[in-house]
mmCIF file of C-alpha atoms in Angstrom:
data_model
loop_
_atom_site.group_PDB
_atom_site.id
_atom_site.type_symbol
_atom_site.label_atom_id
_atom_site.label_comp_id
_atom_site.label_asym_id
_atom_site.label_seq_id
_atom_site.Cartn_x
_atom_site.Cartn_y
_atom_site.Cartn_z
ATOM 1 C CA MET X 1441 7.762 5.513 -3.196
ATOM 2 C CA LYS X 1442 10.702 4.417 -1.063
ATOM 3 C CA ARG X 1443 12.066 7.952 -1.184
ATOM 4 C CA ALA X 1444 8.729 9.327 0.048
ATOM 5 C CA VAL X 1445 8.767 6.978 3.060
ATOM 6 C CA LEU X 1446 12.344 7.990 3.888
ATOM 7 C CA ALA X 1447 11.499 11.682 3.473
ATOM 8 C CA VAL X 1448 8.627 11.410 5.963
ATOM 9 C CA LEU X 1449 10.877 9.744 8.514
ATOM 10 C CA ALA X 1450 13.655 12.302 7.995
ATOM 11 C CA PHE X 1451 11.237 15.237 8.300
ATOM 12 C CA THR X 1452 9.799 13.889 11.516
ATOM 13 C CA GLY X 1453 13.254 13.165 12.892
ATOM 14 C CA ALA X 1454 14.016 16.893 12.781
ATOM 15 C CA ALA X 1455 11.787 17.386 15.835
ATOM 16 C CA ALA X 1456 13.992 15.125 17.982
ATOM 17 C CA PHE X 1457 15.247 18.056 20.032
ATOM 18 C CA ALA X 1458 11.835 18.669 21.671
ATOM 19 C CA GLN X 1459 11.349 15.374 23.484
ATOM 20 C CA ASP X 1460 8.780 15.653 26.270
ATOM 21 C CA ARG X 1461 8.462 11.926 27.034
ATOM 22 C CA PRO X 1462 11.211 10.255 29.054
ATOM 23 C CA ASP X 1463 11.009 7.029 26.993
ATOM 24 C CA PRO X 1464 9.949 8.002 23.461
ATOM 25 C CA TRP X 1465 11.116 4.783 21.736
ATOM 26 C CA GLU X 1466 9.061 1.609 21.324
ATOM 27 C CA LEU X 1467 10.056 -1.632 19.570
ATOM 28 C CA ARG X 1468 7.361 -4.094 18.542
ATOM 29 C CA VAL X 1469 8.044 -7.589 17.159
ATOM 30 C CA GLU X 1470 5.301 -10.051 16.245
ATOM 31 C CA ALA X 1471 5.066 -13.502 14.693
ATOM 32 C CA GLN X 1472 1.939 -15.221 13.483
ATOM 33 C CA ARG X 1473 1.070 -18.588 12.000
ATOM 34 C CA ASP X 1474 -2.338 -19.587 10.640
ATOM 35 C CA ASN X 1475 -2.902 -23.302 10.164
ATOM 36 C CA LEU X 1476 -4.972 -23.978 7.047
ATOM 37 C CA ASP X 1477 -6.699 -27.202 6.114
ATOM 38 C CA ASN X 1478 -7.693 -28.921 2.830
ATOM 39 C CA GLY X 1479 -4.042 -29.209 1.764
ATOM 40 C CA TYR X 1480 -3.279 -25.479 1.772
ATOM 41 C CA ALA X 1481 0.086 -24.308 3.106
ATOM 42 C CA ASP X 1482 0.052 -22.472 6.438
ATOM 43 C CA TRP X 1483 0.261 -18.668 6.405
ATOM 44 C CA LYS X 1484 3.210 -17.191 8.290
ATOM 45 C CA GLU X 1485 4.216 -13.635 9.112
ATOM 46 C CA ILE X 1486 7.005 -11.872 11.010
ATOM 47 C CA TYR X 1487 6.632 -8.158 11.680
ATOM 48 C CA SER X 1488 8.846 -5.572 13.370
ATOM 49 C CA GLN X 1489 8.272 -1.879 13.966
ATOM 50 C CA LEU X 1490 10.288 0.864 15.646
ATOM 51 C CA THR X 1491 8.271 3.881 16.823
ATOM 52 C CA TRP X 1492 9.453 7.219 18.144
ATOM 53 C CA ARG X 1493 6.905 9.314 20.123
ATOM 54 C CA PRO X 1494 8.657 12.306 21.674
ATOM 55 C CA ARG X 1495 5.429 14.015 22.700
ATOM 56 C CA ARG X 1496 1.672 13.704 22.354
ATOM 57 C CA GLY X 1497 0.465 13.992 18.769
ATOM 58 C CA LEU X 1498 3.900 13.506 17.156
ATOM 59 C CA ALA X 1499 5.187 10.092 16.119
ATOM 60 C CA ALA X 1500 7.337 8.474 13.447
ATOM 61 C CA PHE X 1501 7.545 4.768 12.717
ATOM 62 C CA GLY X 1502 9.188 2.347 10.342
ATOM 63 C CA GLY X 1503 9.577 -1.350 10.022
ATOM 64 C CA ALA X 1504 9.585 -4.501 7.968
ATOM 65 C CA ARG X 1505 7.332 -7.472 7.382
ATOM 66 C CA ARG X 1506 7.922 -10.913 5.894
ATOM 67 C CA THR X 1507 4.815 -12.780 4.790
ATOM 68 C CA GLU X 1508 4.316 -16.279 3.414
ATOM 69 C CA ARG X 1509 0.934 -17.133 1.885
ATOM 70 C CA PHE X 1510 -0.071 -19.671 -0.772
ATOM 71 C CA ASP X 1511 3.573 -20.876 -0.781
ATOM 72 C CA LEU X 1512 4.631 -17.365 -1.910
ATOM 73 C CA LYS X 1513 7.057 -15.256 0.146
ATOM 74 C CA ASP X 1514 7.029 -11.463 0.282
ATOM 75 C CA THR X 1515 8.965 -8.817 2.161
ATOM 76 C CA GLU X 1516 7.879 -5.248 2.746
ATOM 77 C CA GLY X 1517 9.334 -2.091 4.249
ATOM 78 C CA PHE X 1518 7.101 0.651 5.621
ATOM 79 C CA GLY X 1519 7.200 3.982 7.384
ATOM 80 C CA GLY X 1520 5.018 6.850 8.380
ATOM 81 C CA ALA X 1521 4.336 9.671 10.777
ATOM 82 C CA TYR X 1522 1.683 11.454 12.817
ATOM 83 C CA LEU X 1523 2.275 15.190 12.589
ATOM 84 C CA PRO X 1524 0.301 17.760 14.576
ATOM 85 C CA LEU X 1525 -1.197 20.516 12.403
ATOM 86 C CA ALA X 1526 -3.063 22.280 15.219
ATOM 87 C CA SER X 1527 -3.941 21.514 18.851
ATOM 88 C CA ARG X 1528 -6.663 19.008 17.848
ATOM 89 C CA THR X 1529 -5.749 18.245 14.226
ATOM 90 C CA THR X 1530 -3.244 15.605 13.122
ATOM 91 C CA LEU X 1531 -1.854 14.617 9.719
ATOM 92 C CA HIS X 1532 -1.144 10.897 9.319
ATOM 93 C CA VAL X 1533 1.046 9.808 6.383
ATOM 94 C CA GLU X 1534 2.170 6.278 5.694
ATOM 95 C CA GLY X 1535 3.744 4.278 2.884
ATOM 96 C CA SER X 1536 5.082 0.841 2.117
ATOM 97 C CA ALA X 1537 6.915 -0.909 -0.690
ATOM 98 C CA SER X 1538 7.543 -4.540 -1.558
ATOM 99 C CA GLY X 1539 10.255 -5.574 -3.994
ATOM 100 C CA THR X 1540 8.730 -9.021 -4.414
ATOM 101 C CA HIS X 1541 4.988 -8.112 -4.283
ATOM 102 C CA ARG X 1542 3.588 -11.593 -4.954
ATOM 103 C CA VAL X 1543 0.975 -11.409 -2.181
ATOM 104 C CA LEU X 1544 1.566 -7.938 -0.729
ATOM 105 C CA PRO X 1545 1.042 -4.793 -2.814
ATOM 106 C CA GLU X 1546 4.014 -3.380 -4.742
ATOM 107 C CA TRP X 1547 3.469 -0.071 -2.955
ATOM 108 C CA MET X 1548 0.911 1.658 -0.770
ATOM 109 C CA ALA X 1549 0.442 5.279 0.239
ATOM 110 C CA LEU X 1550 -1.930 6.814 2.778
ATOM 111 C CA ALA X 1551 -2.563 10.367 3.898
ATOM 112 C CA GLU X 1552 -5.337 11.437 6.240
ATOM 113 C CA ILE X 1553 -6.220 14.305 8.506
ATOM 114 C CA SER X 1554 -7.959 13.644 11.816
ATOM 115 C CA GLN X 1555 -9.803 16.146 13.953
ATOM 116 C CA VAL X 1556 -10.706 15.547 17.609
ATOM 117 C CA LEU X 1557 -14.359 16.503 18.038
ATOM 118 C CA LEU X 1558 -14.857 15.882 21.764
ATOM 119 C CA ALA X 1559 -12.839 17.173 24.662
ATOM 120 C CA GLY X 1560 -12.198 15.103 27.773
ATOM 121 C CA SER X 1561 -11.182 11.503 28.271
ATOM 122 C CA PHE X 1562 -12.855 10.115 25.145
ATOM 123 C CA GLY X 1563 -11.019 12.563 22.888
ATOM 124 C CA SER X 1564 -7.667 11.608 24.416
ATOM 125 C CA TYR X 1565 -7.939 8.117 22.911
ATOM 126 C CA LEU X 1566 -8.046 9.538 19.401
ATOM 127 C CA SER X 1567 -4.523 11.005 19.366
ATOM 128 C CA PRO X 1568 -1.352 8.901 19.079
#
């Protein structure tokens, strides 16, 4: 599974020469804490993601997450891409893997195809 995630990121990285956006990189870092009652330990999570969007409809992302729930700690790596198949059709692939997988899944894979049905401003919100 880890190889599949890396392959998606490497494939998408091949399009780096056609960058239309002046700032295609985005870094996102989040932290969350949920306070539980009745003697349960708080839930905690730290999440980071690096995204590359050189032009509309094309994106690659990868990151890591550390989660603590029920006094169990997990780490996870993930990656994926949005790849244009046609002018209004996009393939979205994503995967993750956790070496600890106590709370998080051991692995996850997702593939979907999206099709914009409406033209105009509403349809523009549907593409990455």
